[in-house]
Amino acid sequence: MQLVNAEVVTISPLTEFVHKVTLKPDTAVSFEAGQYLQLVLGEKDKRAFSIASRPSMHHELELHIGASGADSYAMQALEHLQQAHTNKQSVVLEVGLGISQLRVDNQRPIILLAGGTGFSYIKSMADHLAEIEFTQPVLLYWGVKEESALYAKQEMEAWAASRKNFQFIPVVENASATWQGHTGYVHQAVMKDIVSLEPYSIYMAGRFDMIGVVRDDFINHGAEREHMYADAFAFIK
Ligand SMILES: Cc1cc2nc3c(=O)[nH]c(=O)nc-3n(C[C@H](O)[C@H](O)[C@H](O)COP(=O)(O)OP(=O)(O)OC[C@H]3O[C@@H](n4cnc5c(N)ncnc54)[C@H](O)[C@@H]3O)c2cc1C
């Protein structure tokens, strides 16, 4: 873990509820794709956010913060960042946390699964896999409630088009009549598409209640527990 001060460079809306934050650390940062950082609000008050940028970007960190409701965990963090940005003060970060980072040494095909802003976690891995020209299949499933929440749809379509072994599958839970792709819960779309999950390494992020359901359903669908990764596992039973 690396403790750094960082300047808040930009805060911009990705949707009505999700904000993109870019930070410039005062020293080069080192982390692995799929790790998270903590924004330090106080000695005992640290807020976890996945690092959306790829590890080769040593001088810039990107976050996607989903914040609604005035007193929410994420809204308070966003307000702290906004205040620092306005006052040109730095924020304190603990960078390079978590145990669910990408493993590419075993050459298994990969499923990257995100619910909502869990996308931030898999974005770093997707970009890193493109950068290292990973040759195994990579299936990126991103589930959202409404189509308007697919804020990086075009970017991920371009990512998938960049290599023949990459696929991007957006899944909309409450789809409109014009939506042509998968509907419902994102992990159910995975189980519809893939007969057995046994060969895959699976990386997942989303709401805690989602991760518990996905873990159990995926194991019933052949997935091997030792090849499933989610930092949320540490917070759920
Ligand atoms: C280490 C760590 C890092 C984190 N990093 C971030 C971060 O960078 N940014 C951030 O905003 N939050 C972060 N969080 C908090 C958490 O990941 C988010 O609260 C969560 O991703 C929010 O999802 P959402 O509200 O956008 O999803 P929703 O919009 O509620 O759901 C999106 C999709 O998820 C699926 N889904 C939701 N609920 C269920 C269910 N019960 N069963 C099956 N599928 C379901 C569905 O496909 C649904 O369409 C982090 C938490 C931890 C522990």
PDB file of C-alpha atoms and ligand atoms in Angstrom:
ATOM      1  CA  MET A   1       0.000   0.000   0.000  1.00  0.00           C
ATOM      2  CA  GLN A   2       1.245   3.442  -0.939  1.00  0.00           C
ATOM      3  CA  LEU A   3       0.218   6.603   0.905  1.00  0.00           C
ATOM      4  CA  VAL A   4       0.114   9.624  -1.420  1.00  0.00           C
ATOM      5  CA  ASN A   5      -1.227  13.150  -1.637  1.00  0.00           C
ATOM      6  CA  ALA A   6      -3.089  13.946  -4.821  1.00  0.00           C
ATOM      7  CA  GLU A   7      -4.537  16.943  -6.606  1.00  0.00           C
ATOM      8  CA  VAL A   8      -8.182  16.653  -7.700  1.00  0.00           C
ATOM      9  CA  VAL A   9      -7.868  17.537 -11.390  1.00  0.00           C
ATOM     10  CA  THR A  10     -11.448  17.064 -12.648  1.00  0.00           C
ATOM     11  CA  ILE A  11     -14.864  15.975 -11.419  1.00  0.00           C
ATOM     12  CA  SER A  12     -17.348  15.454 -14.230  1.00  0.00           C
ATOM     13  CA  PRO A  13     -20.734  13.719 -14.517  1.00  0.00           C
ATOM     14  CA  LEU A  14     -20.910  10.408 -16.406  1.00  0.00           C
ATOM     15  CA  THR A  15     -24.651  10.061 -15.699  1.00  0.00           C
ATOM     16  CA  GLU A  16     -27.091  11.768 -13.347  1.00  0.00           C
ATOM     17  CA  PHE A  17     -25.690   9.688 -10.443  1.00  0.00           C
ATOM     18  CA  VAL A  18     -22.144   8.694 -11.436  1.00  0.00           C
ATOM     19  CA  HIS A  19     -19.155  11.025 -11.441  1.00  0.00           C
ATOM     20  CA  LYS A  20     -15.728  10.577 -12.968  1.00  0.00           C
ATOM     21  CA  VAL A  21     -12.901  11.922 -10.823  1.00  0.00           C
ATOM     22  CA  THR A  22      -9.333  12.307 -12.038  1.00  0.00           C
ATOM     23  CA  LEU A  23      -6.531  12.679  -9.527  1.00  0.00           C
ATOM     24  CA  LYS A  24      -2.876  13.610  -9.973  1.00  0.00           C
ATOM     25  CA  PRO A  25      -0.711  11.978  -7.291  1.00  0.00           C
ATOM     26  CA  ASP A  26       2.347  13.928  -6.169  1.00  0.00           C
ATOM     27  CA  THR A  27       4.518  10.893  -6.826  1.00  0.00           C
ATOM     28  CA  ALA A  28       4.319   7.980  -9.285  1.00  0.00           C
ATOM     29  CA  VAL A  29       1.835   5.355  -8.075  1.00  0.00           C
ATOM     30  CA  SER A  30       2.153   1.612  -8.357  1.00  0.00           C
ATOM     31  CA  PHE A  31      -0.842  -0.751  -8.288  1.00  0.00           C
ATOM     32  CA  GLU A  32      -2.256  -3.759 -10.121  1.00  0.00           C
ATOM     33  CA  ALA A  33      -5.295  -3.805 -12.411  1.00  0.00           C
ATOM     34  CA  GLY A  34      -8.357  -4.525 -10.271  1.00  0.00           C
ATOM     35  CA  GLN A  35      -7.050  -2.984  -7.053  1.00  0.00           C
ATOM     36  CA  TYR A  36      -8.724  -0.166  -5.161  1.00  0.00           C
ATOM     37  CA  LEU A  37      -7.713   2.915  -3.227  1.00  0.00           C
ATOM     38  CA  GLN A  38      -9.013   4.502  -0.060  1.00  0.00           C
ATOM     39  CA  LEU A  39      -9.806   8.173   0.172  1.00  0.00           C
ATOM     40  CA  VAL A  40      -8.785   9.214   3.658  1.00  0.00           C
ATOM     41  CA  LEU A  41     -11.441  11.458   5.245  1.00  0.00           C
ATOM     42  CA  GLY A  42     -10.168  10.933   8.795  1.00  0.00           C
ATOM     43  CA  GLU A  43      -7.887   8.644  10.772  1.00  0.00           C
ATOM     44  CA  LYS A  44     -10.609   6.011  11.006  1.00  0.00           C
ATOM     45  CA  ASP A  45     -12.727   7.104   8.066  1.00  0.00           C
ATOM     46  CA  LYS A  46     -11.454   5.756   4.765  1.00  0.00           C
ATOM     47  CA  ARG A  47     -13.677   5.258   1.710  1.00  0.00           C
ATOM     48  CA  ALA A  48     -12.906   2.512  -0.809  1.00  0.00           C
ATOM     49  CA  PHE A  49     -13.111   3.118  -4.566  1.00  0.00           C
ATOM     50  CA  SER A  50     -11.897   0.896  -7.392  1.00  0.00           C
ATOM     51  CA  ILE A  51      -9.192   2.399  -9.579  1.00  0.00           C
ATOM     52  CA  ALA A  52     -10.624   2.653 -13.106  1.00  0.00           C
ATOM     53  CA  SER A  53      -7.367   3.666 -14.761  1.00  0.00           C
ATOM     54  CA  ARG A  54      -4.774   1.124 -15.864  1.00  0.00           C
ATOM     55  CA  PRO A  55      -1.560   0.491 -13.917  1.00  0.00           C
ATOM     56  CA  SER A  56       0.727   1.914 -16.622  1.00  0.00           C
ATOM     57  CA  MET A  57      -0.757   5.371 -15.879  1.00  0.00           C
ATOM     58  CA  HIS A  58       1.567   6.051 -12.974  1.00  0.00           C
ATOM     59  CA  HIS A  59       0.736   9.768 -12.743  1.00  0.00           C
ATOM     60  CA  GLU A  60      -3.055   9.778 -13.032  1.00  0.00           C
ATOM     61  CA  LEU A  61      -5.804   7.930 -11.173  1.00  0.00           C
ATOM     62  CA  GLU A  62      -9.410   7.726 -12.386  1.00  0.00           C
ATOM     63  CA  LEU A  63     -12.404   6.912 -10.199  1.00  0.00           C
ATOM     64  CA  HIS A  64     -16.099   6.382 -11.009  1.00  0.00           C
ATOM     65  CA  ILE A  65     -18.181   7.313  -8.018  1.00  0.00           C
ATOM     66  CA  GLY A  66     -21.883   6.475  -7.919  1.00  0.00           C
ATOM     67  CA  ALA A  67     -23.419   8.901  -5.455  1.00  0.00           C
ATOM     68  CA  SER A  68     -27.063   9.550  -4.657  1.00  0.00           C
ATOM     69  CA  GLY A  69     -28.681  10.566  -1.380  1.00  0.00           C
ATOM     70  CA  ALA A  70     -27.168  13.464   0.561  1.00  0.00           C
ATOM     71  CA  ASP A  71     -25.630  11.489   3.423  1.00  0.00           C
ATOM     72  CA  SER A  72     -24.499   8.432   1.529  1.00  0.00           C
ATOM     73  CA  TYR A  73     -21.020   6.959   1.921  1.00  0.00           C
ATOM     74  CA  ALA A  74     -20.156   7.913  -1.646  1.00  0.00           C
ATOM     75  CA  MET A  75     -21.761  11.376  -1.587  1.00  0.00           C
ATOM     76  CA  GLN A  76     -19.690  12.394   1.435  1.00  0.00           C
ATOM     77  CA  ALA A  77     -16.559  11.235  -0.366  1.00  0.00           C
ATOM     78  CA  LEU A  78     -17.553  13.167  -3.473  1.00  0.00           C
ATOM     79  CA  GLU A  79     -18.184  16.307  -1.412  1.00  0.00           C
ATOM     80  CA  HIS A  80     -14.731  15.946   0.166  1.00  0.00           C
ATOM     81  CA  LEU A  81     -13.199  15.732  -3.325  1.00  0.00           C
ATOM     82  CA  GLN A  82     -15.257  18.692  -4.566  1.00  0.00           C
ATOM     83  CA  GLN A  83     -14.167  20.830  -1.638  1.00  0.00           C
ATOM     84  CA  ALA A  84     -10.501  19.973  -2.197  1.00  0.00           C
ATOM     85  CA  HIS A  85     -10.888  20.784  -5.895  1.00  0.00           C
ATOM     86  CA  THR A  86     -12.483  24.170  -5.183  1.00  0.00           C
ATOM     87  CA  ASN A  87      -9.924  25.092  -2.497  1.00  0.00           C
ATOM     88  CA  LYS A  88      -6.993  23.697  -4.500  1.00  0.00           C
ATOM     89  CA  GLN A  89      -6.053  21.446  -1.600  1.00  0.00           C
ATOM     90  CA  SER A  90      -4.706  17.932  -1.951  1.00  0.00           C
ATOM     91  CA  VAL A  91      -6.463  14.783  -0.760  1.00  0.00           C
ATOM     92  CA  VAL A  92      -4.844  11.808   0.945  1.00  0.00           C
ATOM     93  CA  LEU A  93      -5.031   8.381  -0.700  1.00  0.00           C
ATOM     94  CA  GLU A  94      -3.998   4.842   0.169  1.00  0.00           C
ATOM     95  CA  VAL A  95      -3.312   3.245  -3.216  1.00  0.00           C
ATOM     96  CA  GLY A  96      -2.984  -0.420  -4.216  1.00  0.00           C
ATOM     97  CA  LEU A  97      -5.388  -2.250  -1.887  1.00  0.00           C
ATOM     98  CA  GLY A  98      -7.353  -5.473  -2.331  1.00  0.00           C
ATOM     99  CA  ILE A  99      -6.649  -9.084  -3.209  1.00  0.00           C
ATOM    100  CA  SER A 100      -8.868  -9.418  -6.281  1.00  0.00           C
ATOM    101  CA  GLN A 101      -6.482  -8.019  -8.836  1.00  0.00           C
ATOM    102  CA  LEU A 102      -6.071  -9.523 -12.289  1.00  0.00           C
ATOM    103  CA  ARG A 103      -4.031 -12.743 -12.620  1.00  0.00           C
ATOM    104  CA  VAL A 104      -2.849 -13.468 -16.151  1.00  0.00           C
ATOM    105  CA  ASP A 105      -0.132 -16.044 -15.514  1.00  0.00           C
ATOM    106  CA  ASN A 106      -2.440 -19.095 -15.835  1.00  0.00           C
ATOM    107  CA  GLN A 107      -3.813 -18.173 -19.295  1.00  0.00           C
ATOM    108  CA  ARG A 108      -7.415 -19.121 -18.438  1.00  0.00           C
ATOM    109  CA  PRO A 109     -10.188 -17.372 -20.386  1.00  0.00           C
ATOM    110  CA  ILE A 110     -11.607 -14.490 -18.405  1.00  0.00           C
ATOM    111  CA  ILE A 111     -15.061 -13.187 -17.481  1.00  0.00           C
ATOM    112  CA  LEU A 112     -15.179  -9.597 -16.234  1.00  0.00           C
ATOM    113  CA  LEU A 113     -18.572  -9.003 -14.596  1.00  0.00           C
ATOM    114  CA  ALA A 114     -19.823  -5.642 -13.349  1.00  0.00           C
ATOM    115  CA  GLY A 115     -23.074  -4.446 -11.827  1.00  0.00           C
ATOM    116  CA  GLY A 116     -23.516  -0.665 -12.121  1.00  0.00           C
ATOM    117  CA  THR A 117     -20.451   1.246 -10.908  1.00  0.00           C
ATOM    118  CA  GLY A 118     -18.670  -2.066 -10.357  1.00  0.00           C
ATOM    119  CA  PHE A 119     -17.645  -1.216 -13.931  1.00  0.00           C
ATOM    120  CA  SER A 120     -14.760   0.849 -12.533  1.00  0.00           C
ATOM    121  CA  TYR A 121     -13.100  -2.338 -11.216  1.00  0.00           C
ATOM    122  CA  ILE A 122     -13.247  -4.172 -14.541  1.00  0.00           C
ATOM    123  CA  LYS A 123     -12.375  -1.135 -16.678  1.00  0.00           C
ATOM    124  CA  SER A 124      -8.802  -1.106 -15.372  1.00  0.00           C
ATOM    125  CA  MET A 125      -8.441  -4.821 -16.115  1.00  0.00           C
ATOM    126  CA  ALA A 126     -10.004  -4.529 -19.588  1.00  0.00           C
ATOM    127  CA  ASP A 127      -7.610  -1.744 -20.575  1.00  0.00           C
ATOM    128  CA  HIS A 128      -4.632  -3.586 -19.096  1.00  0.00           C
ATOM    129  CA  LEU A 129      -5.522  -6.787 -20.996  1.00  0.00           C
ATOM    130  CA  ALA A 130      -5.650  -4.782 -24.238  1.00  0.00           C
ATOM    131  CA  GLU A 131      -2.310  -3.188 -23.451  1.00  0.00           C
ATOM    132  CA  ILE A 132      -0.558  -6.524 -22.824  1.00  0.00           C
ATOM    133  CA  GLU A 133      -2.269  -8.053 -25.889  1.00  0.00           C
ATOM    134  CA  PHE A 134      -3.781 -10.905 -23.888  1.00  0.00           C
ATOM    135  CA  THR A 135      -4.603 -13.790 -26.216  1.00  0.00           C
ATOM    136  CA  GLN A 136      -7.248 -15.797 -24.281  1.00  0.00           C
ATOM    137  CA  PRO A 137     -10.968 -14.966 -24.644  1.00  0.00           C
ATOM    138  CA  VAL A 138     -12.138 -12.060 -22.460  1.00  0.00           C
ATOM    139  CA  LEU A 139     -15.903 -11.620 -22.000  1.00  0.00           C
ATOM    140  CA  LEU A 140     -16.884  -8.324 -20.397  1.00  0.00           C
ATOM    141  CA  TYR A 141     -20.466  -8.284 -19.060  1.00  0.00           C
ATOM    142  CA  TRP A 142     -21.764  -4.969 -17.714  1.00  0.00           C
ATOM    143  CA  GLY A 143     -25.217  -4.953 -16.128  1.00  0.00           C
ATOM    144  CA  VAL A 144     -27.178  -1.806 -15.376  1.00  0.00           C
ATOM    145  CA  LYS A 145     -30.715  -0.965 -14.350  1.00  0.00           C
ATOM    146  CA  GLU A 146     -31.425   1.446 -17.218  1.00  0.00           C
ATOM    147  CA  GLU A 147     -29.733   1.835 -20.590  1.00  0.00           C
ATOM    148  CA  SER A 148     -28.766   5.423 -19.710  1.00  0.00           C
ATOM    149  CA  ALA A 149     -26.372   4.026 -17.060  1.00  0.00           C
ATOM    150  CA  LEU A 150     -24.133   2.472 -19.762  1.00  0.00           C
ATOM    151  CA  TYR A 151     -21.952   5.567 -19.757  1.00  0.00           C
ATOM    152  CA  ALA A 152     -18.957   3.872 -21.423  1.00  0.00           C
ATOM    153  CA  LYS A 153     -20.863   1.772 -23.978  1.00  0.00           C
ATOM    154  CA  GLN A 154     -19.177   3.240 -27.045  1.00  0.00           C
ATOM    155  CA  GLU A 155     -15.749   3.053 -25.446  1.00  0.00           C
ATOM    156  CA  MET A 156     -16.218  -0.637 -24.594  1.00  0.00           C
ATOM    157  CA  GLU A 157     -17.570  -1.405 -28.061  1.00  0.00           C
ATOM    158  CA  ALA A 158     -14.345   0.068 -29.436  1.00  0.00           C
ATOM    159  CA  TRP A 159     -12.347  -1.983 -26.885  1.00  0.00           C
ATOM    160  CA  ALA A 160     -14.076  -5.185 -28.065  1.00  0.00           C
ATOM    161  CA  ALA A 161     -13.535  -4.281 -31.713  1.00  0.00           C
ATOM    162  CA  SER A 162      -9.802  -3.814 -31.071  1.00  0.00           C
ATOM    163  CA  ARG A 163      -9.078  -7.569 -30.638  1.00  0.00           C
ATOM    164  CA  LYS A 164     -10.862 -10.643 -31.921  1.00  0.00           C
ATOM    165  CA  ASN A 165     -10.708 -12.421 -28.517  1.00  0.00           C
ATOM    166  CA  PHE A 166     -12.517  -9.587 -26.668  1.00  0.00           C
ATOM    167  CA  GLN A 167     -16.316  -9.356 -26.317  1.00  0.00           C
ATOM    168  CA  PHE A 168     -18.455  -6.689 -24.651  1.00  0.00           C
ATOM    169  CA  ILE A 169     -21.964  -7.715 -23.572  1.00  0.00           C
ATOM    170  CA  PRO A 170     -24.101  -4.964 -22.002  1.00  0.00           C
ATOM    171  CA  VAL A 171     -27.153  -6.164 -20.037  1.00  0.00           C
ATOM    172  CA  VAL A 172     -30.072  -3.892 -19.144  1.00  0.00           C
ATOM    173  CA  GLU A 173     -32.285  -4.965 -16.256  1.00  0.00           C
ATOM    174  CA  ASN A 174     -35.288  -2.776 -17.082  1.00  0.00           C
ATOM    175  CA  ALA A 175     -34.945  -2.525 -20.829  1.00  0.00           C
ATOM    176  CA  SER A 176     -37.044  -0.310 -23.090  1.00  0.00           C
ATOM    177  CA  ALA A 177     -38.851  -1.788 -26.103  1.00  0.00           C
ATOM    178  CA  THR A 178     -36.046  -0.587 -28.387  1.00  0.00           C
ATOM    179  CA  TRP A 179     -33.189  -2.326 -26.486  1.00  0.00           C
ATOM    180  CA  GLN A 180     -31.820  -5.191 -28.574  1.00  0.00           C
ATOM    181  CA  GLY A 181     -29.409  -6.914 -26.189  1.00  0.00           C
ATOM    182  CA  HIS A 182     -29.661  -9.052 -23.053  1.00  0.00           C
ATOM    183  CA  THR A 183     -32.134  -8.073 -20.331  1.00  0.00           C
ATOM    184  CA  GLY A 184     -32.556  -8.936 -16.633  1.00  0.00           C
ATOM    185  CA  TYR A 185     -29.745  -9.559 -14.138  1.00  0.00           C
ATOM    186  CA  VAL A 186     -26.282  -9.508 -15.635  1.00  0.00           C
ATOM    187  CA  HIS A 187     -25.128 -12.832 -14.165  1.00  0.00           C
ATOM    188  CA  GLN A 188     -28.194 -14.588 -15.561  1.00  0.00           C
ATOM    189  CA  ALA A 189     -27.150 -13.403 -19.004  1.00  0.00           C
ATOM    190  CA  VAL A 190     -23.741 -15.020 -18.427  1.00  0.00           C
ATOM    191  CA  MET A 191     -25.389 -18.331 -17.475  1.00  0.00           C
ATOM    192  CA  LYS A 192     -27.617 -18.134 -20.539  1.00  0.00           C
ATOM    193  CA  ASP A 193     -24.607 -17.645 -22.837  1.00  0.00           C
ATOM    194  CA  ILE A 194     -22.159 -20.131 -21.294  1.00  0.00           C
ATOM    195  CA  VAL A 195     -22.927 -23.796 -20.635  1.00  0.00           C
ATOM    196  CA  SER A 196     -20.305 -24.312 -17.897  1.00  0.00           C
ATOM    197  CA  LEU A 197     -18.166 -21.707 -16.135  1.00  0.00           C
ATOM    198  CA  GLU A 198     -15.562 -24.284 -15.135  1.00  0.00           C
ATOM    199  CA  PRO A 199     -12.725 -23.099 -17.438  1.00  0.00           C
ATOM    200  CA  TYR A 200     -13.003 -19.406 -16.554  1.00  0.00           C
ATOM    201  CA  SER A 201     -11.332 -16.990 -14.183  1.00  0.00           C
ATOM    202  CA  ILE A 202     -14.131 -14.688 -13.051  1.00  0.00           C
ATOM    203  CA  TYR A 203     -13.679 -11.165 -11.685  1.00  0.00           C
ATOM    204  CA  MET A 204     -16.735  -9.395 -10.313  1.00  0.00           C
ATOM    205  CA  ALA A 205     -17.849  -6.164  -8.654  1.00  0.00           C
ATOM    206  CA  GLY A 206     -21.207  -4.691  -7.776  1.00  0.00           C
ATOM    207  CA  ARG A 207     -23.569  -4.379  -4.821  1.00  0.00           C
ATOM    208  CA  PHE A 208     -22.811  -6.731  -1.926  1.00  0.00           C
ATOM    209  CA  ASP A 209     -26.209  -8.481  -2.243  1.00  0.00           C
ATOM    210  CA  MET A 210     -25.496  -9.054  -5.916  1.00  0.00           C
ATOM    211  CA  ILE A 211     -22.051 -10.567  -5.299  1.00  0.00           C
ATOM    212  CA  GLY A 212     -23.415 -13.147  -2.831  1.00  0.00           C
ATOM    213  CA  VAL A 213     -26.075 -14.269  -5.310  1.00  0.00           C
ATOM    214  CA  VAL A 214     -23.629 -14.392  -8.223  1.00  0.00           C
ATOM    215  CA  ARG A 215     -21.063 -16.412  -6.276  1.00  0.00           C
ATOM    216  CA  ASP A 216     -23.613 -19.085  -5.345  1.00  0.00           C
ATOM    217  CA  ASP A 217     -25.331 -19.219  -8.751  1.00  0.00           C
ATOM    218  CA  PHE A 218     -22.008 -19.363 -10.597  1.00  0.00           C
ATOM    219  CA  ILE A 219     -20.694 -22.212  -8.427  1.00  0.00           C
ATOM    220  CA  ASN A 220     -23.901 -24.118  -9.256  1.00  0.00           C
ATOM    221  CA  HIS A 221     -23.126 -23.364 -12.888  1.00  0.00           C
ATOM    222  CA  GLY A 222     -19.668 -24.972 -12.721  1.00  0.00           C
ATOM    223  CA  ALA A 223     -17.438 -22.065 -11.655  1.00  0.00           C
ATOM    224  CA  GLU A 224     -14.476 -22.955  -9.438  1.00  0.00           C
ATOM    225  CA  ARG A 225     -14.425 -20.920  -6.231  1.00  0.00           C
ATOM    226  CA  GLU A 226     -10.621 -20.546  -6.298  1.00  0.00           C
ATOM    227  CA  HIS A 227     -10.883 -18.837  -9.697  1.00  0.00           C
ATOM    228  CA  MET A 228     -13.530 -16.299  -8.606  1.00  0.00           C
ATOM    229  CA  TYR A 229     -12.349 -12.901  -7.439  1.00  0.00           C
ATOM    230  CA  ALA A 230     -14.238 -10.072  -5.712  1.00  0.00           C
ATOM    231  CA  ASP A 231     -13.122  -7.802  -2.899  1.00  0.00           C
ATOM    232  CA  ALA A 232     -16.751  -7.814  -1.754  1.00  0.00           C
ATOM    233  CA  PHE A 233     -16.230 -11.457  -0.618  1.00  0.00           C
ATOM    234  CA  ALA A 234     -14.407 -10.021   2.406  1.00  0.00           C
ATOM    235  CA  PHE A 235     -17.584  -8.129   3.424  1.00  0.00           C
ATOM    236  CA  ILE A 236     -20.228 -10.835   2.905  1.00  0.00           C
ATOM    237  CA  LYS A 237     -20.926 -14.301   4.312  1.00  0.00           C
TER     238      LYS A 237
HETATM  239  C1  LIG B   1     -13.456  -2.552  -2.530  1.00  0.00           C
HETATM  240  C2  LIG B   1     -14.656  -1.782  -2.978  1.00  0.00           C
HETATM  241  C3  LIG B   1     -14.538  -0.881  -4.026  1.00  0.00           C
HETATM  242  C4  LIG B   1     -15.641  -0.136  -4.440  1.00  0.00           C
HETATM  243  N1  LIG B   1     -15.480   0.773  -5.444  1.00  0.00           N
HETATM  244  C5  LIG B   1     -16.524   1.532  -5.830  1.00  0.00           C
HETATM  245  C6  LIG B   1     -16.349   2.511  -6.858  1.00  0.00           C
HETATM  246  O1  LIG B   1     -15.264   2.663  -7.414  1.00  0.00           O
HETATM  247  N2  LIG B   1     -17.399   3.275  -7.171  1.00  0.00           N
HETATM  248  C7  LIG B   1     -18.614   3.130  -6.560  1.00  0.00           C
HETATM  249  O2  LIG B   1     -19.535   3.880  -6.897  1.00  0.00           O
HETATM  250  N3  LIG B   1     -18.817   2.197  -5.605  1.00  0.00           N
HETATM  251  C8  LIG B   1     -17.794   1.395  -5.223  1.00  0.00           C
HETATM  252  N4  LIG B   1     -17.972   0.441  -4.248  1.00  0.00           N
HETATM  253  C9  LIG B   1     -19.298   0.202  -3.705  1.00  0.00           C
HETATM  254  C10 LIG B   1     -20.113  -0.853  -4.529  1.00  0.00           C
HETATM  255  O3  LIG B   1     -19.307  -1.547  -5.443  1.00  0.00           O
HETATM  256  C11 LIG B   1     -21.183  -0.110  -5.262  1.00  0.00           C
HETATM  257  O4  LIG B   1     -22.073   0.333  -4.266  1.00  0.00           O
HETATM  258  C12 LIG B   1     -21.949  -0.943  -6.268  1.00  0.00           C
HETATM  259  O5  LIG B   1     -21.117  -1.300  -7.359  1.00  0.00           O
HETATM  260  C13 LIG B   1     -23.095  -0.063  -6.740  1.00  0.00           C
HETATM  261  O6  LIG B   1     -23.770  -0.639  -7.729  1.00  0.00           O
HETATM  262  P1  LIG B   1     -24.955   0.186  -8.430  1.00  0.00           P
HETATM  263  O7  LIG B   1     -25.800   0.872  -7.420  1.00  0.00           O
HETATM  264  O8  LIG B   1     -24.324   1.048  -9.495  1.00  0.00           O
HETATM  265  O9  LIG B   1     -25.723  -1.051  -9.081  1.00  0.00           O
HETATM  266  P2  LIG B   1     -27.274  -1.169  -9.445  1.00  0.00           P
HETATM  267  O10 LIG B   1     -27.615  -0.074 -10.395  1.00  0.00           O
HETATM  268  O11 LIG B   1     -28.093  -1.329  -8.202  1.00  0.00           O
HETATM  269  O12 LIG B   1     -27.309  -2.580 -10.195  1.00  0.00           O
HETATM  270  C14 LIG B   1     -26.676  -2.777 -11.448  1.00  0.00           C
HETATM  271  C15 LIG B   1     -26.867  -4.215 -11.871  1.00  0.00           C
HETATM  272  O13 LIG B   1     -26.268  -5.127 -10.907  1.00  0.00           O
HETATM  273  C16 LIG B   1     -27.022  -6.339 -10.881  1.00  0.00           C
HETATM  274  N5  LIG B   1     -27.628  -6.549  -9.557  1.00  0.00           N
HETATM  275  C17 LIG B   1     -27.922  -5.598  -8.621  1.00  0.00           C
HETATM  276  N6  LIG B   1     -28.465  -6.174  -7.531  1.00  0.00           N
HETATM  277  C18 LIG B   1     -28.532  -7.509  -7.773  1.00  0.00           C
HETATM  278  C19 LIG B   1     -29.003  -8.650  -7.038  1.00  0.00           C
HETATM  279  N7  LIG B   1     -29.509  -8.542  -5.809  1.00  0.00           N
HETATM  280  N8  LIG B   1     -28.898  -9.866  -7.620  1.00  0.00           N
HETATM  281  C20 LIG B   1     -28.363 -10.020  -8.852  1.00  0.00           C
HETATM  282  N9  LIG B   1     -27.911  -8.976  -9.589  1.00  0.00           N
HETATM  283  C21 LIG B   1     -28.010  -7.749  -9.070  1.00  0.00           C
HETATM  284  C22 LIG B   1     -28.117  -6.222 -11.929  1.00  0.00           C
HETATM  285  O14 LIG B   1     -27.672  -6.755 -13.161  1.00  0.00           O
HETATM  286  C23 LIG B   1     -28.319  -4.700 -11.992  1.00  0.00           C
HETATM  287  O15 LIG B   1     -28.916  -4.273 -13.190  1.00  0.00           O
HETATM  288  C24 LIG B   1     -16.887  -0.304  -3.809  1.00  0.00           C
HETATM  289  C25 LIG B   1     -17.006  -1.239  -2.771  1.00  0.00           C
HETATM  290  C26 LIG B   1     -15.900  -1.967  -2.356  1.00  0.00           C
HETATM  291  C27 LIG B   1     -16.028  -2.949  -1.244  1.00  0.00           C
END
